[in-house]
Short mmCIF file of C-alpha atoms in Angstrom, two decimals:
data_model
loop_
_atom_site.label_atom_id
_atom_site.label_comp_id
_atom_site.label_asym_id
_atom_site.label_seq_id
_atom_site.Cartn_x
_atom_site.Cartn_y
_atom_site.Cartn_z
CA MET Z 1126 26.44 129.21 -42.62
CA SER Z 1127 27.58 127.17 -45.64
CA GLY Z 1128 25.20 125.43 -47.97
CA ARG Z 1129 26.48 121.99 -46.94
CA LYS Z 1130 25.63 122.63 -43.26
CA ILE Z 1131 22.13 123.81 -44.23
CA ASP Z 1132 21.61 120.61 -46.30
CA ASN Z 1133 22.71 118.47 -43.34
CA ILE Z 1134 20.34 120.26 -40.95
CA ILE Z 1135 17.41 119.84 -43.38
CA LEU Z 1136 18.21 116.12 -43.78
CA ILE Z 1137 18.35 115.63 -39.99
CA ILE Z 1138 15.02 117.45 -39.52
CA PHE Z 1139 13.41 115.34 -42.21
CA ILE Z 1140 14.66 112.06 -40.71
CA CYS Z 1141 13.59 113.06 -37.17
CA ALA Z 1142 10.12 114.07 -38.42
CA SER Z 1143 9.81 110.77 -40.27
CA ILE Z 1144 10.78 108.75 -37.22
CA LEU Z 1145 8.39 110.85 -35.05
CA CYS Z 1146 5.52 110.21 -37.44
CA ILE Z 1147 6.16 106.48 -37.51
CA ALA Z 1148 6.39 106.35 -33.69
CA VAL Z 1149 3.08 108.33 -33.37
CA VAL Z 1150 1.33 105.97 -35.74
CA VAL Z 1151 2.60 102.95 -33.69
CA ARG Z 1152 1.37 104.55 -30.48
CA ILE Z 1153 -2.08 105.22 -31.95
CA TYR Z 1154 -2.21 101.63 -33.18
CA VAL Z 1155 -1.25 100.22 -29.74
CA VAL Z 1156 -3.74 102.41 -27.85
CA GLN Z 1157 -6.71 102.20 -30.20
CA ALA Z 1158 -6.41 98.98 -32.13
CA LEU Z 1159 -4.92 96.87 -29.39
CA ASN Z 1160 -6.91 98.58 -26.63
CA LEU Z 1161 -3.89 99.05 -24.35
CA ASP Z 1162 -3.35 101.86 -21.82
CA GLU Z 1163 -1.57 105.15 -22.37
CA PHE Z 1164 1.60 103.99 -20.66
CA SER Z 1165 1.90 101.04 -23.05
CA GLY Z 1166 1.32 103.50 -25.90
CA PHE Z 1167 4.16 105.71 -24.61
CA ILE Z 1168 6.49 102.66 -24.31
CA ALA Z 1169 5.57 101.62 -27.87
CA PHE Z 1170 6.21 105.20 -29.04
CA LEU Z 1171 9.62 105.27 -27.34
CA VAL Z 1172 10.68 101.83 -28.49
CA CYS Z 1173 9.56 102.51 -32.06
CA GLY Z 1174 11.49 105.83 -32.19
CA LEU Z 1175 14.65 104.15 -30.87
CA LEU Z 1176 14.39 101.24 -33.26
CA CYS Z 1177 13.80 103.52 -36.26
CA GLY Z 1178 16.77 105.70 -35.24
CA ALA Z 1179 18.98 102.61 -34.83
CA LEU Z 1180 17.87 101.25 -38.16
CA TYR Z 1181 18.68 104.56 -39.87
CA PHE Z 1182 22.15 104.78 -38.40
CA ALA Z 1183 22.84 101.13 -39.26
CA PHE Z 1184 21.66 101.70 -42.81
CA GLN Z 1185 23.78 104.85 -43.10
CA SER Z 1186 26.86 102.98 -41.84
CA ILE Z 1187 26.32 100.21 -44.39
CA VAL Z 1188 25.98 102.74 -47.17
CA ASN Z 1189 29.07 104.76 -46.14
CA ASP Z 1190 31.29 101.76 -45.42
CA PHE Z 1191 30.32 99.31 -48.17
CA LEU Z 1192 28.10 100.72 -50.87
CA SER Z 1193 29.61 104.14 -51.42
CA PRO Z 1194 33.19 102.94 -52.05
CA LYS Z 1195 31.99 100.35 -54.49
CA LEU Z 1196 29.84 102.84 -56.34
CA GLU Z 1197 32.65 105.32 -56.51
CA ARG Z 1198 35.00 102.70 -57.87
CA LEU Z 1199 32.45 101.54 -60.34
CA PHE Z 1200 31.25 104.86 -61.72
CA GLY Z 1201 33.99 107.23 -60.75
CA ARG Z 1202 37.11 105.34 -61.85
CA GLY Z 1203 36.82 106.05 -65.55
CA GLN Z 1204 36.06 109.70 -65.02
CA SER Z 1205 38.91 110.23 -62.52
CA GLU Z 1206 41.40 108.43 -64.78
CA SER Z 1207 40.37 110.54 -67.79
CA ILE Z 1208 40.81 113.73 -65.73
CA ILE Z 1209 44.27 112.62 -64.65
CA GLU Z 1210 45.29 111.81 -68.17
CA GLU Z 1211 43.88 115.02 -69.63
CA GLU Z 1212 45.44 117.37 -67.12
CA PRO Z 1213 49.21 117.65 -67.53
CA ALA Z 1214 51.37 117.91 -64.46
CA PRO Z 1215 51.93 121.52 -63.51
CA GLU Z 1216 55.39 122.76 -64.34
CA GLU Z 1217 57.50 124.32 -61.63
CA ALA Z 1218 57.22 128.03 -61.98
CA PRO Z 1219 60.55 129.82 -62.10
CA LEU Z 1220 61.29 132.51 -59.56
CA PRO Z 1221 60.38 135.90 -61.06
CA GLN Z 1222 63.43 137.96 -62.08
CA TYR Z 1223 65.84 135.71 -60.14
CA ASN Z 1224 68.72 136.26 -62.57
CA GLU Z 1225 68.17 140.01 -62.52
CA TYR Z 1226 68.33 140.13 -58.72
CA LYS Z 1227 71.36 137.84 -58.65
CA LEU Z 1228 73.28 139.94 -61.15
CA ALA Z 1229 72.33 143.15 -59.38
CA THR Z 1230 73.55 141.76 -56.04
CA GLU Z 1231 76.84 140.60 -57.56
CA GLN Z 1232 77.29 143.96 -59.26
CA ARG Z 1233 76.77 145.84 -56.00
CA ALA Z 1234 79.34 143.59 -54.26
CA VAL Z 1235 81.92 144.31 -57.02
CA GLU Z 1236 81.25 148.02 -56.85
CA LYS Z 1237 81.59 147.98 -53.03
CA GLN Z 1238 84.88 146.18 -53.22
CA GLN Z 1239 86.20 148.61 -55.85
CA GLN Z 1240 85.11 151.57 -53.71
CA THR Z 1241 86.97 150.08 -50.71
CA LEU Z 1242 90.08 149.65 -52.81
CA ASP Z 1243 89.87 153.24 -54.09
CA ASN Z 1244 89.52 154.50 -50.48
CA VAL Z 1245 92.52 152.52 -49.28
CA ILE Z 1246 94.72 153.70 -52.19
CA ARG Z 1247 93.62 157.29 -51.58
CA TYR Z 1248 94.41 156.97 -47.88
CA THR Z 1249 97.80 155.39 -48.73
CA MET Z 1250 98.77 158.27 -51.01
CA GLU Z 1251 97.69 160.86 -48.44
CA LYS Z 1252 99.73 159.29 -45.68
CA LEU Z 1253 102.83 157.99 -47.44
CA SER Z 1254 103.34 159.91 -50.72
CA ALA Z 1255 105.56 162.41 -48.97
CA TYR Z 1256 107.82 159.64 -47.69
CA MET Z 1257 108.49 157.48 -50.79
CA ASN Z 1258 109.17 158.00 -54.49
CA GLU Z 1259 106.69 157.46 -57.26
CA THR Z 1260 108.03 154.04 -58.21
CA ASP Z 1261 107.70 152.70 -54.71
CA MET Z 1262 104.19 154.20 -54.44
CA LYS Z 1263 103.14 152.36 -57.62
CA SER Z 1264 104.55 149.10 -56.24
CA LEU Z 1265 102.76 149.71 -52.94
CA CYS Z 1266 99.43 150.27 -54.70
CA GLU Z 1267 99.89 147.06 -56.74
CA ASN Z 1268 100.62 145.16 -53.53
CA ILE Z 1269 97.51 146.63 -51.97
CA ARG Z 1270 95.43 145.31 -54.86
CA THR Z 1271 96.91 141.89 -54.24
CA PHE Z 1272 96.35 142.21 -50.52
CA GLN Z 1273 92.64 142.86 -50.92
CA TYR Z 1274 91.92 139.27 -52.00
CA ALA Z 1275 95.03 137.46 -50.61
CA ASN Z 1276 95.16 135.17 -47.60
CA GLU Z 1277 98.10 134.91 -45.14
CA GLN Z 1278 100.04 132.39 -47.30
CA GLU Z 1279 99.63 134.51 -50.39
CA CYS Z 1280 100.81 137.61 -48.52
CA ASP Z 1281 103.96 135.76 -47.55
CA LYS Z 1282 104.74 135.25 -51.28
CA ILE Z 1283 104.80 138.98 -52.08
CA GLU Z 1284 108.29 139.72 -53.41
CA THR Z 1285 108.11 143.45 -54.21
CA PHE Z 1286 108.93 145.59 -51.24
CA VAL Z 1287 108.93 149.37 -50.92
CA VAL Z 1288 111.25 151.82 -49.24
CA VAL Z 1289 109.93 154.63 -47.04
CA ASP Z 1290 111.73 157.55 -45.47
CA SER Z 1291 113.33 156.92 -42.14
CA LYS Z 1292 110.94 159.46 -40.63
CA VAL Z 1293 108.22 156.81 -40.86
CA ARG Z 1294 108.49 154.75 -37.72
CA VAL Z 1295 107.60 151.06 -37.40
CA VAL Z 1296 104.67 152.00 -35.17
CA ASP Z 1297 103.40 154.29 -37.92
CA ILE Z 1298 103.57 151.41 -40.40
CA LEU Z 1299 101.75 149.14 -37.99
CA HIS Z 1300 99.05 151.78 -37.50
CA TYR Z 1301 98.76 152.19 -41.29
CA GLY Z 1302 98.53 148.42 -41.81
CA TRP Z 1303 95.82 148.09 -39.15
CA ASN Z 1304 93.75 150.76 -40.88
CA ILE Z 1305 93.87 149.18 -44.40
CA GLY Z 1306 93.48 145.66 -42.99
CA ASN Z 1307 90.36 146.80 -41.22
CA GLN Z 1308 88.97 148.24 -44.47
CA PHE Z 1309 89.57 144.92 -46.22
CA LYS Z 1310 88.29 142.92 -43.21
CA LYS Z 1311 91.60 141.11 -42.89
CA SER Z 1312 92.75 139.17 -39.85
CA SER Z 1313 95.75 140.24 -37.78
CA PRO Z 1314 98.04 137.45 -39.18
CA GLU Z 1315 97.12 138.39 -42.74
CA THR Z 1316 97.87 142.07 -42.15
CA ALA Z 1317 101.14 141.28 -40.37
CA ALA Z 1318 102.23 139.02 -43.22
CA PHE Z 1319 101.50 141.82 -45.74
CA LEU Z 1320 103.41 144.42 -43.81
CA LYS Z 1321 106.31 142.09 -43.18
CA GLN Z 1322 106.80 141.51 -46.93
CA VAL Z 1323 106.05 144.94 -48.31
CA PHE Z 1324 107.85 147.00 -45.68
CA ALA Z 1325 110.65 144.51 -45.12
CA ARG Z 1326 113.40 147.18 -45.15
CA SER Z 1327 111.65 149.22 -42.42
CA PHE Z 1328 111.31 146.19 -40.13
CA GLU Z 1329 115.01 145.35 -40.57
CA LYS Z 1330 116.06 148.59 -38.92
#
């Protein structure tokens, strides 16, 4: 139980005891001094207790509603204003190590993209190096680097095409394109535009 609740209970007990004492005194006065019967004394006791309780609650309401706000404005205004003036507004605390986390996240993204590109170029050389010369392979790898970040319109602007051996069928090129497009998370139209430009000779057959 908190200290404030204990203080409130003690105050209520003190007030009830005071009202009870006053009511008892009034009853004794009515019975002994006025020579009335016990019932009249009980009624006087009851009425006195109710009146004292009503007077207390009325007094408390007046204090809480009228006197307390005026006293607080009178005595507390200067102190509260000085406190507000003395205490500076708290500055917004920066997020701890935000820049470090941001840079680390961006670095991981760059490394992941580079790893994906390396995997695609390695896959390309494994599948197609036997069917094209070194010059065409270099051109194809450069086009792949462009394809990684290009959209469909940019793929349509690729001008350097490569020549592959006739043993490589169109279906093989389509299968190859689907694999690298999936690695780069490209859409079907983007992959189709890339293949159409880079393997233009193969699709003319």
